[in-house]
Amino acid sequence: MKILLLEDDFTLADTLKEVLESEGFEVDIANNAQEAYEKTFNEKYDLYIFDINLPDENGIEVLKNLRDADDETPTIYITALTDLNTMSKAFDAGADDFIKKPFEPEELLIRLKAKLKPHHDIIKINDIEYDPQTKEVKKNGKIISLGFVLKDIFHELITNRNKVVPKDRLLELTNAHSDATLRVNITKLKNKLGIDIKNIRGEGYTIEL
């Protein structure tokens, strides 16, 4: 598994690299956003570990730009910024996990290993595979990053497949709590995964298998 670590603290970056490589991971380090862009352009990674506070560009903006370039590599943030606003922006940008600094390197290892454990009770629909325990989504074997809101909506729909999920329940999972916002998110989900989500007028939405 090849990892790109974006961290401007040289000591922390070297420590994490050493720990991860001792467990068999291959790790490249970028100390600023520009280095990260260059490395992602030239290399294919299985996971990103990004800091948010960087000397040249916010780590959330880095991920947004990568997502806009159709880079769906799973991403974990490690940061001292843990207010709800920052966390919300990070997940909306497409983050998969969030670790608060300071932390023990072993915590990062535990989370990585949990993601790599053999999955059970996988739900399959066309070329999509979904693990309801980890909320990991794969399309044609490749991990797809949905972000916080889309992932929660998809989880609700797919775990209640062949049933109508009430609109009010899905509205609870959106930030704006409006019908328009829900429709936009459903459309994003359909386009991103290439699946059919039916609107049952006056009731809610459903995925039929």
Short mmCIF file of C-alpha atoms in Angstrom, two decimals:
data_model
loop_
_atom_site.label_atom_id
_atom_site.label_comp_id
_atom_site.label_asym_id
_atom_site.label_seq_id
_atom_site.Cartn_x
_atom_site.Cartn_y
_atom_site.Cartn_z
CA MET A 1 0.00 0.00 0.00
CA LYS A 2 1.48 3.31 -1.10
CA ILE A 3 0.81 6.40 1.03
CA LEU A 4 1.40 10.11 0.46
CA LEU A 5 1.97 11.97 3.72
CA LEU A 6 1.46 15.75 3.47
CA GLU A 7 2.94 17.26 6.64
CA ASP A 8 5.04 20.41 7.12
CA ASP A 9 6.38 19.31 10.52
CA PHE A 10 9.58 17.56 9.41
CA THR A 11 10.07 15.69 12.69
CA LEU A 12 6.50 14.36 12.78
CA ALA A 13 6.64 13.46 9.08
CA ASP A 14 9.85 11.47 9.54
CA THR A 15 8.45 9.73 12.63
CA LEU A 16 5.22 8.70 10.90
CA LYS A 17 7.12 7.56 7.82
CA GLU A 18 9.37 5.36 9.97
CA VAL A 19 6.44 3.86 11.86
CA LEU A 20 4.38 3.20 8.75
CA GLU A 21 7.27 1.71 6.81
CA SER A 22 8.06 -0.59 9.75
CA GLU A 23 4.58 -2.04 9.18
CA GLY A 24 5.18 -2.61 5.49
CA PHE A 25 3.63 0.55 4.03
CA GLU A 26 5.42 2.53 1.32
CA VAL A 27 5.45 6.24 2.22
CA ASP A 28 6.29 9.40 0.29
CA ILE A 29 6.47 12.75 2.11
CA ALA A 30 5.35 16.15 0.83
CA ASN A 31 6.09 19.14 3.08
CA ASN A 32 3.82 21.60 1.27
CA ALA A 33 0.88 21.69 -1.12
CA GLN A 34 2.97 22.20 -4.25
CA GLU A 35 5.05 19.11 -3.51
CA ALA A 36 1.82 17.15 -2.95
CA TYR A 37 0.42 18.22 -6.33
CA GLU A 38 3.65 17.23 -8.07
CA LYS A 39 3.78 13.83 -6.40
CA THR A 40 0.11 13.02 -7.08
CA PHE A 41 0.64 13.99 -10.71
CA ASN A 42 3.56 11.61 -11.07
CA GLU A 43 2.52 8.76 -8.77
CA LYS A 44 -0.57 6.73 -7.95
CA TYR A 45 -1.29 6.40 -4.23
CA ASP A 46 -3.63 4.14 -2.27
CA LEU A 47 -4.08 6.60 0.60
CA TYR A 48 -3.45 10.24 1.46
CA ILE A 49 -2.63 11.43 4.98
CA PHE A 50 -2.93 15.24 4.98
CA ASP A 51 -2.30 17.96 7.52
CA ILE A 52 -4.60 21.01 7.22
CA ASN A 53 -2.34 23.87 8.34
CA LEU A 54 0.32 24.18 5.65
CA PRO A 55 2.76 26.98 4.76
CA ASP A 56 1.46 27.56 1.23
CA GLU A 57 -2.11 26.26 1.01
CA ASN A 58 -4.83 24.87 3.26
CA GLY A 59 -4.93 21.06 3.24
CA ILE A 60 -8.67 21.10 2.68
CA GLU A 61 -8.19 23.16 -0.48
CA VAL A 62 -5.57 20.65 -1.63
CA LEU A 63 -8.07 17.82 -1.34
CA LYS A 64 -10.81 19.85 -3.05
CA ASN A 65 -8.50 20.49 -5.99
CA LEU A 66 -7.57 16.81 -6.22
CA ARG A 67 -11.24 15.79 -6.09
CA ASP A 68 -12.02 18.33 -8.84
CA ALA A 69 -9.35 16.56 -10.90
CA ASP A 70 -11.23 13.25 -10.37
CA ASP A 71 -8.74 11.97 -7.80
CA GLU A 72 -10.79 9.84 -5.41
CA THR A 73 -7.90 8.51 -3.29
CA PRO A 74 -9.10 7.89 0.32
CA THR A 75 -7.84 10.61 2.66
CA ILE A 76 -7.20 10.87 6.39
CA TYR A 77 -6.62 14.27 8.00
CA ILE A 78 -4.21 14.69 10.92
CA THR A 79 -4.61 18.16 12.42
CA ALA A 80 -4.83 20.27 15.54
CA LEU A 81 -7.90 22.01 14.03
CA THR A 82 -10.81 20.01 15.39
CA ASP A 83 -13.64 22.54 15.59
CA LEU A 84 -16.90 21.41 14.03
CA ASN A 85 -16.65 23.90 11.16
CA THR A 86 -13.23 22.61 10.11
CA MET A 87 -14.32 18.99 10.46
CA SER A 88 -17.43 19.66 8.37
CA LYS A 89 -15.37 21.31 5.62
CA ALA A 90 -12.88 18.43 5.66
CA PHE A 91 -15.55 15.77 5.24
CA ASP A 92 -17.41 17.82 2.63
CA ALA A 93 -14.14 18.02 0.68
CA GLY A 94 -14.03 14.23 0.63
CA ALA A 95 -12.09 13.19 3.74
CA ASP A 96 -12.62 9.68 5.08
CA ASP A 97 -11.24 10.08 8.59
CA PHE A 98 -9.95 12.71 11.01
CA ILE A 99 -7.27 12.34 13.72
CA LYS A 100 -6.67 15.06 16.30
CA LYS A 101 -3.13 16.21 17.05
CA PRO A 102 -1.29 15.41 19.18
CA PHE A 103 -1.72 11.67 18.72
CA GLU A 104 0.31 8.52 19.08
CA PRO A 105 1.54 7.08 15.76
CA GLU A 106 0.01 3.78 16.84
CA GLU A 107 -3.45 5.37 16.65
CA LEU A 108 -2.89 5.99 12.96
CA LEU A 109 -1.74 2.39 12.52
CA ILE A 110 -4.84 1.08 14.28
CA ARG A 111 -7.12 3.03 11.95
CA LEU A 112 -5.22 1.96 8.85
CA LYS A 113 -5.25 -1.70 9.85
CA ALA A 114 -8.96 -1.51 10.60
CA LYS A 115 -9.54 -0.31 7.04
CA LEU A 116 -7.46 -3.20 5.71
CA LYS A 117 -9.20 -5.97 7.65
CA PRO A 118 -11.12 -8.52 5.56
CA HIS A 119 -14.66 -7.26 5.13
CA HIS A 120 -17.75 -9.33 5.75
CA ASP A 121 -21.39 -8.86 4.89
CA ILE A 122 -20.55 -6.85 1.77
CA ILE A 123 -23.56 -5.45 -0.10
CA LYS A 124 -23.24 -5.56 -3.90
CA ILE A 125 -25.19 -3.63 -6.51
CA ASN A 126 -23.99 -3.79 -10.11
CA ASP A 127 -20.28 -2.81 -9.97
CA ILE A 128 -20.62 -1.31 -6.47
CA GLU A 129 -19.46 -3.05 -3.27
CA TYR A 130 -20.36 -1.57 0.11
CA ASP A 131 -19.17 -2.50 3.59
CA PRO A 132 -21.82 -1.21 6.03
CA GLN A 133 -19.46 -1.57 9.01
CA THR A 134 -16.69 0.67 7.69
CA LYS A 135 -18.88 2.57 5.17
CA GLU A 136 -16.25 1.86 2.51
CA VAL A 137 -17.58 2.12 -1.04
CA LYS A 138 -15.87 0.44 -4.00
CA LYS A 139 -16.70 0.74 -7.70
CA ASN A 140 -15.04 -1.81 -9.96
CA GLY A 141 -12.74 -2.64 -7.04
CA LYS A 142 -11.59 0.97 -6.57
CA ILE A 143 -12.39 2.84 -3.36
CA ILE A 144 -14.72 5.79 -3.95
CA SER A 145 -14.67 8.77 -1.60
CA LEU A 146 -18.16 10.22 -1.12
CA GLY A 147 -17.66 12.68 1.69
CA PHE A 148 -19.60 12.88 4.94
CA VAL A 149 -23.15 13.68 3.76
CA LEU A 150 -23.28 11.50 0.62
CA LYS A 151 -21.83 8.55 2.51
CA ASP A 152 -24.51 8.80 5.22
CA ILE A 153 -27.31 9.08 2.65
CA PHE A 154 -25.98 6.11 0.69
CA HIS A 155 -25.63 4.06 3.89
CA GLU A 156 -29.26 4.74 4.80
CA LEU A 157 -30.50 3.83 1.32
CA ILE A 158 -28.37 0.73 0.71
CA THR A 159 -28.89 -0.80 4.15
CA ASN A 160 -32.65 -0.35 3.62
CA ARG A 161 -32.54 -1.50 -0.01
CA ASN A 162 -35.86 -2.53 -1.55
CA LYS A 163 -37.58 -0.36 1.05
CA VAL A 164 -38.61 3.28 0.84
CA VAL A 165 -36.51 5.48 3.13
CA PRO A 166 -38.70 8.38 4.31
CA LYS A 167 -37.67 11.78 2.99
CA ASP A 168 -37.63 13.20 6.53
CA ARG A 169 -35.03 10.63 7.56
CA LEU A 170 -32.77 11.57 4.65
CA LEU A 171 -33.27 15.28 5.32
CA GLU A 172 -31.81 14.74 8.78
CA LEU A 173 -28.53 13.72 7.11
CA THR A 174 -28.12 16.92 5.07
CA ASN A 175 -26.64 20.13 6.40
CA ALA A 176 -29.33 22.42 5.00
CA HIS A 177 -32.41 20.28 5.79
CA SER A 178 -34.18 21.37 2.59
CA ASP A 179 -35.85 19.39 -0.20
CA ALA A 180 -33.68 21.11 -2.82
CA THR A 181 -30.48 20.20 -0.99
CA LEU A 182 -31.62 16.59 -0.67
CA ARG A 183 -32.40 16.38 -4.40
CA VAL A 184 -28.95 17.79 -5.22
CA ASN A 185 -27.26 15.23 -2.98
CA ILE A 186 -29.28 12.35 -4.43
CA THR A 187 -28.31 13.47 -7.95
CA LYS A 188 -24.63 13.68 -6.94
CA LEU A 189 -24.83 10.17 -5.48
CA LYS A 190 -26.47 8.76 -8.61
CA ASN A 191 -23.88 10.37 -10.89
CA LYS A 192 -20.93 9.40 -8.73
CA LEU A 193 -21.88 5.73 -8.37
CA GLY A 194 -23.92 5.21 -11.52
CA ILE A 195 -26.85 3.67 -9.65
CA ASP A 196 -30.60 4.15 -9.87
CA ILE A 197 -32.22 5.83 -6.86
CA LYS A 198 -35.97 6.09 -7.27
CA ASN A 199 -38.03 8.98 -5.94
CA ILE A 200 -41.32 7.69 -4.52
CA ARG A 201 -43.42 10.83 -4.66
CA GLY A 202 -44.69 11.96 -1.30
CA GLU A 203 -42.81 9.19 0.54
CA GLY A 204 -39.05 9.15 0.01
CA TYR A 205 -36.33 7.37 -1.95
CA THR A 206 -35.34 3.78 -2.56
CA ILE A 207 -32.62 1.60 -4.10
CA GLU A 208 -34.05 -1.56 -5.61
CA LEU A 209 -31.88 -4.65 -6.09
#
